[in-house]
Amino acid sequence: MKEKILQLLRESDGFLSGQEICEQFGVSRTSIWKAIRQLEEMGYEIEAVRNKGYRLCSEPDLLTAERVQAYLHTEWVGSRLSVLDSVDSTNNEVKRRAETGAGQGLLVIGEQQTAGRGRRGRAWESPKGDGIFMSLLLKPDIAPGHASMLTLVMGMAVRDALDALGVPDVQIKWPNDIICSGKKVCGILTEMSAQVDYINYIVIGVGINVHNRDFPAEVSHMATSVFLQTGKQICRAQIVAESMQRFERYYEVFIQTEDMSALLDEYQAHLVNRGRQVRVLDLKKEFVGVARGINADGELLVETEDGLQFVSAGEVSVRGVYGYV
């Protein structure tokens, strides 16, 4: 009932009288009132005026399969789409499904993650209704050593999507972050199941801060959201669709060469690290140099006093000398 009433309210130019709704569906005014209350509890803002009826003022940004599919125009990415109200992590869910035979293109989205994580096992805040938490299943016929470059490909796709939707100053921070005005708005986590020379599957997880208005004190200096950057409520389903459409296009280019050669110039154009002093930290050492961009293998080129260093993504963190960027 409430879905039918919602559709009527959407189609109405102004107020819709309770009597009209009653006649349309053959139900009582009490039933209509209960349905309106349910919609309001879901986040819909509905104005009720005596002798005029009901008017839909605003809708919550619900992330549903139907809304994503309405925006999504792809050949195979998202060909199987699952939107869950709550999940431990979308990467874990996709891996579980991959182990039981799910095919390439499966896209799992969670309204909330109870155990979201980033690289090196770091926790990723996943509040319900604020962000996008999604993971994509891939089964490419490429060498396992080339898989890490898909993080860069996804970074390009998300950056382009946010830019197209009006988010200002969106750049890529190698290897797995998207930033706006020097703060992180998106993180990407790529995981792989492989044999020595064969990939079983790859899972690329994407977490985007969308409607967040604030962050915990320990990350507030380095985190931002689409809302904080634009002052607008941009539809999450549209961000998902725009990102996946662009990923599909970039992925097809990447697969032709299995490296970043055909995407290099475009990637470099939005690389915030380029030309800046950076600190490179891995499990064994730390060094400082000037980032000169990436090469066709997706490695970050860092010029140091000892010469040019080639940094692979792996378990490496890159930070600005004086801060996050």
Tab-separated table of C-alpha atoms in Angstrom:
chain	number	residue	atom	x	y	z
A	1	MET	CA	0.000	0.000	0.000
A	2	LYS	CA	2.636	2.547	1.020
A	3	GLU	CA	4.550	2.048	-2.255
A	4	LYS	CA	1.402	2.772	-4.263
A	5	ILE	CA	0.655	5.878	-2.213
A	6	LEU	CA	4.246	7.024	-2.608
A	7	GLN	CA	3.961	6.714	-6.386
A	8	LEU	CA	0.759	8.793	-6.375
A	9	LEU	CA	2.450	11.489	-4.287
A	10	ARG	CA	5.407	11.540	-6.684
A	11	GLU	CA	3.107	11.975	-9.666
A	12	SER	CA	1.043	14.736	-8.037
A	13	ASP	CA	1.938	18.362	-8.803
A	14	GLY	CA	0.663	19.563	-5.447
A	15	PHE	CA	-1.490	18.280	-2.613
A	16	LEU	CA	-3.323	14.997	-2.975
A	17	SER	CA	-6.470	14.706	-0.880
A	18	GLY	CA	-6.991	11.786	1.436
A	19	GLN	CA	-10.373	11.221	-0.198
A	20	GLU	CA	-8.752	10.822	-3.621
A	21	ILE	CA	-6.344	8.224	-2.252
A	22	CYS	CA	-9.181	6.370	-0.501
A	23	GLU	CA	-11.202	6.238	-3.712
A	24	GLN	CA	-8.185	5.168	-5.747
A	25	PHE	CA	-7.445	2.134	-3.569
A	26	GLY	CA	-10.782	1.495	-1.867
A	27	VAL	CA	-9.384	1.741	1.649
A	28	SER	CA	-10.172	3.779	4.755
A	29	ARG	CA	-8.639	7.090	5.771
A	30	THR	CA	-7.107	5.292	8.777
A	31	SER	CA	-5.257	2.936	6.414
A	32	ILE	CA	-3.986	5.930	4.437
A	33	TRP	CA	-2.837	7.661	7.629
A	34	LYS	CA	-0.948	4.533	8.755
A	35	ALA	CA	0.782	4.233	5.366
A	36	ILE	CA	1.806	7.911	5.493
A	37	ARG	CA	3.281	7.384	8.989
A	38	GLN	CA	5.264	4.387	7.723
A	39	LEU	CA	6.690	6.460	4.877
A	40	GLU	CA	7.674	9.208	7.304
A	41	GLU	CA	9.436	6.644	9.496
A	42	MET	CA	11.420	5.599	6.418
A	43	GLY	CA	12.618	9.193	5.972
A	44	TYR	CA	10.103	10.619	3.513
A	45	GLU	CA	9.040	14.184	4.359
A	46	ILE	CA	5.303	14.517	3.753
A	47	GLU	CA	3.326	17.660	4.476
A	48	ALA	CA	-0.237	17.163	5.702
A	49	VAL	CA	-2.690	20.092	5.566
A	50	ARG	CA	-6.336	19.919	6.654
A	51	ASN	CA	-8.782	20.176	3.722
A	52	LYS	CA	-5.897	19.966	1.223
A	53	GLY	CA	-4.354	16.547	1.803
A	54	TYR	CA	-0.788	15.309	1.503
A	55	ARG	CA	2.230	16.572	-0.406
A	56	LEU	CA	5.624	14.882	-0.844
A	57	CYS	CA	8.327	17.384	0.133
A	58	SER	CA	11.499	15.273	0.021
A	59	GLU	CA	12.670	11.680	-0.269
A	60	PRO	CA	15.451	9.896	1.635
A	61	ASP	CA	18.419	8.706	-0.381
A	62	LEU	CA	17.582	5.017	-0.155
A	63	LEU	CA	20.097	2.717	-1.793
A	64	THR	CA	18.102	-0.087	-3.404
A	65	ALA	CA	18.691	-2.444	-6.304
A	66	GLU	CA	15.815	-0.820	-8.185
A	67	ARG	CA	17.305	2.675	-7.855
A	68	VAL	CA	20.777	1.532	-8.901
A	69	GLN	CA	19.395	-0.346	-11.909
A	70	ALA	CA	17.460	2.747	-12.980
A	71	TYR	CA	20.776	4.579	-13.453
A	72	LEU	CA	23.053	1.687	-14.441
A	73	HIS	CA	23.859	1.263	-18.127
A	74	THR	CA	26.565	-1.374	-18.440
A	75	GLU	CA	27.208	-4.520	-20.449
A	76	TRP	CA	28.341	-6.806	-17.622
A	77	VAL	CA	29.333	-4.849	-14.530
A	78	GLY	CA	26.449	-5.211	-12.099
A	79	SER	CA	24.793	-7.849	-14.289
A	80	ARG	CA	24.091	-9.511	-10.952
A	81	LEU	CA	23.292	-6.933	-8.300
A	82	SER	CA	22.673	-7.479	-4.609
A	83	VAL	CA	21.891	-4.686	-2.124
A	84	LEU	CA	21.993	-5.742	1.526
A	85	ASP	CA	20.693	-3.800	4.500
A	86	SER	CA	23.637	-4.952	6.629
A	87	VAL	CA	26.728	-7.102	5.980
A	88	ASP	CA	30.023	-7.743	7.752
A	89	SER	CA	31.883	-6.421	4.705
A	90	THR	CA	30.938	-6.365	1.044
A	91	ASN	CA	34.364	-7.793	0.134
A	92	ASN	CA	33.743	-10.766	2.428
A	93	GLU	CA	30.288	-11.299	0.937
A	94	VAL	CA	31.576	-11.262	-2.640
A	95	LYS	CA	34.365	-13.682	-1.716
A	96	ARG	CA	31.826	-16.054	-0.172
A	97	ARG	CA	29.737	-15.950	-3.326
A	98	ALA	CA	32.790	-16.328	-5.567
A	99	GLU	CA	33.714	-19.496	-3.695
A	100	THR	CA	30.300	-20.941	-4.527
A	101	GLY	CA	30.450	-20.115	-8.232
A	102	ALA	CA	29.303	-16.505	-8.678
A	103	GLY	CA	30.376	-15.045	-12.004
A	104	GLN	CA	32.215	-11.936	-13.100
A	105	GLY	CA	30.252	-8.729	-12.778
A	106	LEU	CA	28.555	-9.495	-9.459
A	107	LEU	CA	28.156	-6.229	-7.546
A	108	VAL	CA	27.288	-6.320	-3.848
A	109	ILE	CA	26.306	-3.132	-2.018
A	110	GLY	CA	25.769	-2.807	1.713
A	111	GLU	CA	23.771	-0.047	3.376
A	112	GLN	CA	25.893	-0.759	6.434
A	113	GLN	CA	29.039	-2.782	7.149
A	114	THR	CA	29.591	-4.185	10.619
A	115	ALA	CA	33.238	-5.109	9.983
A	116	GLY	CA	34.350	-2.842	7.141
A	117	ARG	CA	38.072	-2.582	6.594
A	118	GLY	CA	40.677	-0.861	4.472
A	119	ARG	CA	44.223	-1.767	3.520
A	120	ARG	CA	46.428	-3.406	6.162
A	121	GLY	CA	43.284	-4.422	8.024
A	122	ARG	CA	42.429	-0.888	9.114
A	123	ALA	CA	38.824	-0.330	10.167
A	124	TRP	CA	36.600	1.590	7.741
A	125	GLU	CA	33.708	3.491	9.302
A	126	SER	CA	30.478	2.296	7.670
A	127	PRO	CA	27.506	4.232	9.129
A	128	LYS	CA	24.106	3.312	7.722
A	129	GLY	CA	22.656	5.701	5.169
A	130	ASP	CA	25.734	7.915	4.831
A	131	GLY	CA	28.100	6.128	2.488
A	132	ILE	CA	28.520	3.711	-0.370
A	133	PHE	CA	30.081	0.353	0.447
A	134	MET	CA	30.296	-1.887	-2.598
A	135	SER	CA	32.405	-4.704	-4.000
A	136	LEU	CA	32.770	-6.001	-7.547
A	137	LEU	CA	33.747	-9.531	-8.591
A	138	LEU	CA	36.201	-9.951	-11.478
A	139	LYS	CA	37.641	-13.062	-13.107
A	140	PRO	CA	40.167	-11.684	-15.590
A	141	ASP	CA	42.488	-13.833	-17.688
A	142	ILE	CA	45.618	-11.909	-16.699
A	143	ALA	CA	48.800	-12.695	-14.779
A	144	PRO	CA	48.352	-12.468	-10.988
A	145	GLY	CA	51.169	-9.927	-10.811
A	146	HIS	CA	49.069	-7.455	-12.801
A	147	ALA	CA	46.042	-7.553	-10.513
A	148	SER	CA	47.094	-4.677	-8.252
A	149	MET	CA	46.768	-2.259	-11.173
A	150	LEU	CA	43.007	-2.768	-11.101
A	151	THR	CA	42.984	-0.640	-7.947
A	152	LEU	CA	44.291	2.219	-10.080
A	153	VAL	CA	41.681	1.534	-12.758
A	154	MET	CA	38.892	1.690	-10.184
A	155	GLY	CA	40.388	4.886	-8.771
A	156	MET	CA	40.132	6.522	-12.185
A	157	ALA	CA	36.507	5.440	-12.511
A	158	VAL	CA	35.398	6.770	-9.123
A	159	ARG	CA	37.304	10.030	-9.591
A	160	ASP	CA	35.658	10.607	-12.952
A	161	ALA	CA	32.201	9.789	-11.579
A	162	LEU	CA	32.474	12.235	-8.676
A	163	ASP	CA	33.834	14.911	-10.980
A	164	ALA	CA	30.969	14.403	-13.452
A	165	LEU	CA	28.451	14.753	-10.613
A	166	GLY	CA	29.824	18.121	-9.591
A	167	VAL	CA	32.214	17.300	-6.755
A	168	PRO	CA	35.058	19.856	-6.923
A	169	ASP	CA	38.811	19.224	-6.877
A	170	VAL	CA	38.668	15.418	-7.069
A	171	GLN	CA	42.083	13.780	-7.403
A	172	ILE	CA	43.739	10.391	-7.039
A	173	LYS	CA	46.184	9.634	-4.264
A	174	TRP	CA	48.248	6.636	-5.325
A	175	PRO	CA	47.555	3.822	-4.900
A	176	ASN	CA	44.050	3.504	-3.465
A	177	ASP	CA	42.506	6.778	-2.262
A	178	ILE	CA	40.368	9.453	-3.870
A	179	ILE	CA	40.690	12.869	-2.286
A	180	CYS	CA	38.890	16.200	-2.397
A	181	SER	CA	40.604	19.374	-1.250
A	182	GLY	CA	43.365	17.331	0.343
A	183	LYS	CA	41.076	14.987	2.306
A	184	LYS	CA	40.045	11.388	1.705
A	185	VAL	CA	36.567	10.824	0.292
A	186	CYS	CA	37.028	7.263	-0.991
A	187	GLY	CA	39.162	4.215	-0.285
A	188	ILE	CA	39.647	1.142	-2.461
A	189	LEU	CA	40.613	-2.351	-1.309
A	190	THR	CA	41.524	-5.024	-3.857
A	191	GLU	CA	41.829	-8.677	-2.807
A	192	MET	CA	42.718	-11.712	-4.891
A	193	SER	CA	42.449	-15.486	-4.793
A	194	ALA	CA	45.035	-17.010	-7.114
A	195	GLN	CA	47.257	-19.944	-7.982
A	196	VAL	CA	50.911	-19.442	-8.940
A	197	ASP	CA	50.030	-18.480	-12.499
A	198	TYR	CA	46.253	-18.235	-12.491
A	199	ILE	CA	43.684	-15.886	-10.938
A	200	ASN	CA	40.654	-17.545	-9.383
A	201	TYR	CA	38.974	-14.202	-8.777
A	202	ILE	CA	39.554	-10.594	-7.773
A	203	VAL	CA	37.344	-8.523	-5.490
A	204	ILE	CA	37.531	-4.725	-5.614
A	205	GLY	CA	35.900	-2.995	-2.677
A	206	VAL	CA	35.015	0.695	-2.757
A	207	GLY	CA	34.002	2.849	0.197
A	208	ILE	CA	32.790	6.391	-0.502
A	209	ASN	CA	31.843	8.985	2.120
A	210	VAL	CA	28.697	10.579	0.713
A	211	HIS	CA	26.294	12.167	3.196
A	212	ASN	CA	28.594	12.278	6.243
A	213	ARG	CA	28.435	15.637	8.033
A	214	ASP	CA	31.220	14.916	10.512
A	215	PHE	CA	33.842	12.303	11.377
A	216	PRO	CA	35.456	10.900	14.525
A	217	ALA	CA	38.115	13.224	15.941
A	218	GLU	CA	40.978	10.871	15.074
A	219	VAL	CA	40.257	11.065	11.318
A	220	SER	CA	38.517	14.431	10.935
A	221	HIS	CA	41.758	16.075	9.754
A	222	MET	CA	42.023	13.703	6.786
A	223	ALA	CA	38.455	12.647	5.923
A	224	THR	CA	35.728	14.414	3.993
A	225	SER	CA	32.493	13.565	2.199
A	226	VAL	CA	30.633	14.441	-0.970
A	227	PHE	CA	28.179	16.483	1.109
A	228	LEU	CA	30.902	18.444	2.901
A	229	GLN	CA	32.502	19.269	-0.445
A	230	THR	CA	29.335	20.233	-2.312
A	231	GLY	CA	26.724	21.128	0.303
A	232	LYS	CA	24.351	18.897	-1.684
A	233	GLN	CA	22.694	15.517	-1.238
A	234	ILE	CA	23.879	13.681	-4.351
A	235	CYS	CA	22.027	10.430	-5.029
A	236	ARG	CA	24.100	7.445	-3.953
A	237	ALA	CA	22.591	5.144	-6.570
A	238	GLN	CA	23.719	7.560	-9.244
A	239	ILE	CA	27.266	7.638	-7.848
A	240	VAL	CA	27.334	3.834	-7.899
A	241	ALA	CA	26.108	3.684	-11.486
A	242	GLU	CA	28.407	6.416	-12.788
A	243	SER	CA	31.410	4.735	-11.136
A	244	MET	CA	30.617	1.281	-12.496
A	245	GLN	CA	29.951	2.541	-16.018
A	246	ARG	CA	33.315	4.242	-16.090
A	247	PHE	CA	35.068	1.243	-14.571
A	248	GLU	CA	33.680	-1.046	-17.259
A	249	ARG	CA	35.036	1.262	-19.947
A	250	TYR	CA	38.486	1.617	-18.360
A	251	TYR	CA	38.654	-2.103	-17.589
A	252	GLU	CA	38.148	-3.023	-21.230
A	253	VAL	CA	41.045	-0.719	-22.157
A	254	PHE	CA	43.254	-2.181	-19.402
A	255	ILE	CA	42.563	-5.793	-20.442
A	256	GLN	CA	43.898	-5.120	-23.938
A	257	THR	CA	47.437	-4.516	-22.632
A	258	GLU	CA	47.255	-5.812	-19.027
A	259	ASP	CA	48.962	-2.636	-17.873
A	260	MET	CA	48.391	1.105	-17.524
A	261	SER	CA	50.047	2.117	-20.797
A	262	ALA	CA	46.833	3.151	-22.576
A	263	LEU	CA	45.505	4.920	-19.462
A	264	LEU	CA	48.755	6.486	-18.301
A	265	ASP	CA	48.249	10.090	-19.437
A	266	GLU	CA	44.731	10.290	-18.041
A	267	TYR	CA	45.785	8.810	-14.712
A	268	GLN	CA	48.754	11.159	-14.378
A	269	ALA	CA	46.568	14.189	-15.056
A	270	HIS	CA	44.681	13.617	-11.797
A	271	LEU	CA	47.478	12.236	-9.609
A	272	VAL	CA	47.815	14.472	-6.560
A	273	ASN	CA	51.144	12.902	-5.510
A	274	ARG	CA	52.861	13.916	-8.721
A	275	GLY	CA	55.576	16.525	-8.216
A	276	ARG	CA	55.206	16.464	-4.421
A	277	GLN	CA	57.484	15.316	-1.655
A	278	VAL	CA	56.242	12.027	-0.237
A	279	ARG	CA	57.124	9.561	2.482
A	280	VAL	CA	57.021	5.933	1.404
A	281	LEU	CA	56.435	3.452	4.199
A	282	ASP	CA	56.442	-0.301	3.858
A	283	LEU	CA	57.017	-3.130	6.300
A	284	LYS	CA	60.810	-2.852	6.082
A	285	LYS	CA	61.808	0.750	5.492
A	286	GLU	CA	60.823	4.364	5.045
A	287	PHE	CA	62.222	6.918	2.628
A	288	VAL	CA	61.452	10.389	1.337
A	289	GLY	CA	61.520	11.642	-2.236
A	290	VAL	CA	59.603	13.469	-4.925
A	291	ALA	CA	56.864	11.535	-6.708
A	292	ARG	CA	57.257	11.730	-10.491
A	293	GLY	CA	54.117	9.860	-11.503
A	294	ILE	CA	53.547	6.209	-12.356
A	295	ASN	CA	54.858	3.914	-15.070
A	296	ALA	CA	52.970	1.449	-17.263
A	297	ASP	CA	53.208	-1.199	-14.524
A	298	GLY	CA	51.349	1.068	-12.102
A	299	GLU	CA	54.420	1.651	-9.947
A	300	LEU	CA	54.961	5.034	-8.314
A	301	LEU	CA	58.210	6.636	-9.422
A	302	VAL	CA	59.918	8.403	-6.533
A	303	GLU	CA	63.080	10.422	-7.083
A	304	THR	CA	65.472	10.248	-4.124
A	305	GLU	CA	69.083	11.173	-3.438
A	306	ASP	CA	69.965	7.591	-4.344
A	307	GLY	CA	68.157	7.742	-7.674
A	308	LEU	CA	64.749	6.792	-9.008
A	309	GLN	CA	62.836	4.282	-6.883
A	310	PHE	CA	60.058	2.095	-8.316
A	311	VAL	CA	57.374	1.570	-5.673
A	312	SER	CA	54.824	-1.223	-6.094
A	313	ALA	CA	51.434	-0.890	-4.428
A	314	GLY	CA	51.427	-3.987	-2.211
A	315	GLU	CA	51.759	-3.225	1.491
A	316	VAL	CA	52.976	0.320	0.972
A	317	SER	CA	51.637	3.604	2.337
A	318	VAL	CA	52.420	6.945	0.773
A	319	ARG	CA	52.020	10.151	2.752
A	320	GLY	CA	52.935	13.752	2.265
A	321	VAL	CA	55.985	14.844	4.199
A	322	TYR	CA	53.885	17.203	6.322
A	323	GLY	CA	50.530	15.447	6.327
A	324	TYR	CA	48.132	13.071	4.606
A	325	VAL	CA	48.743	14.467	1.113
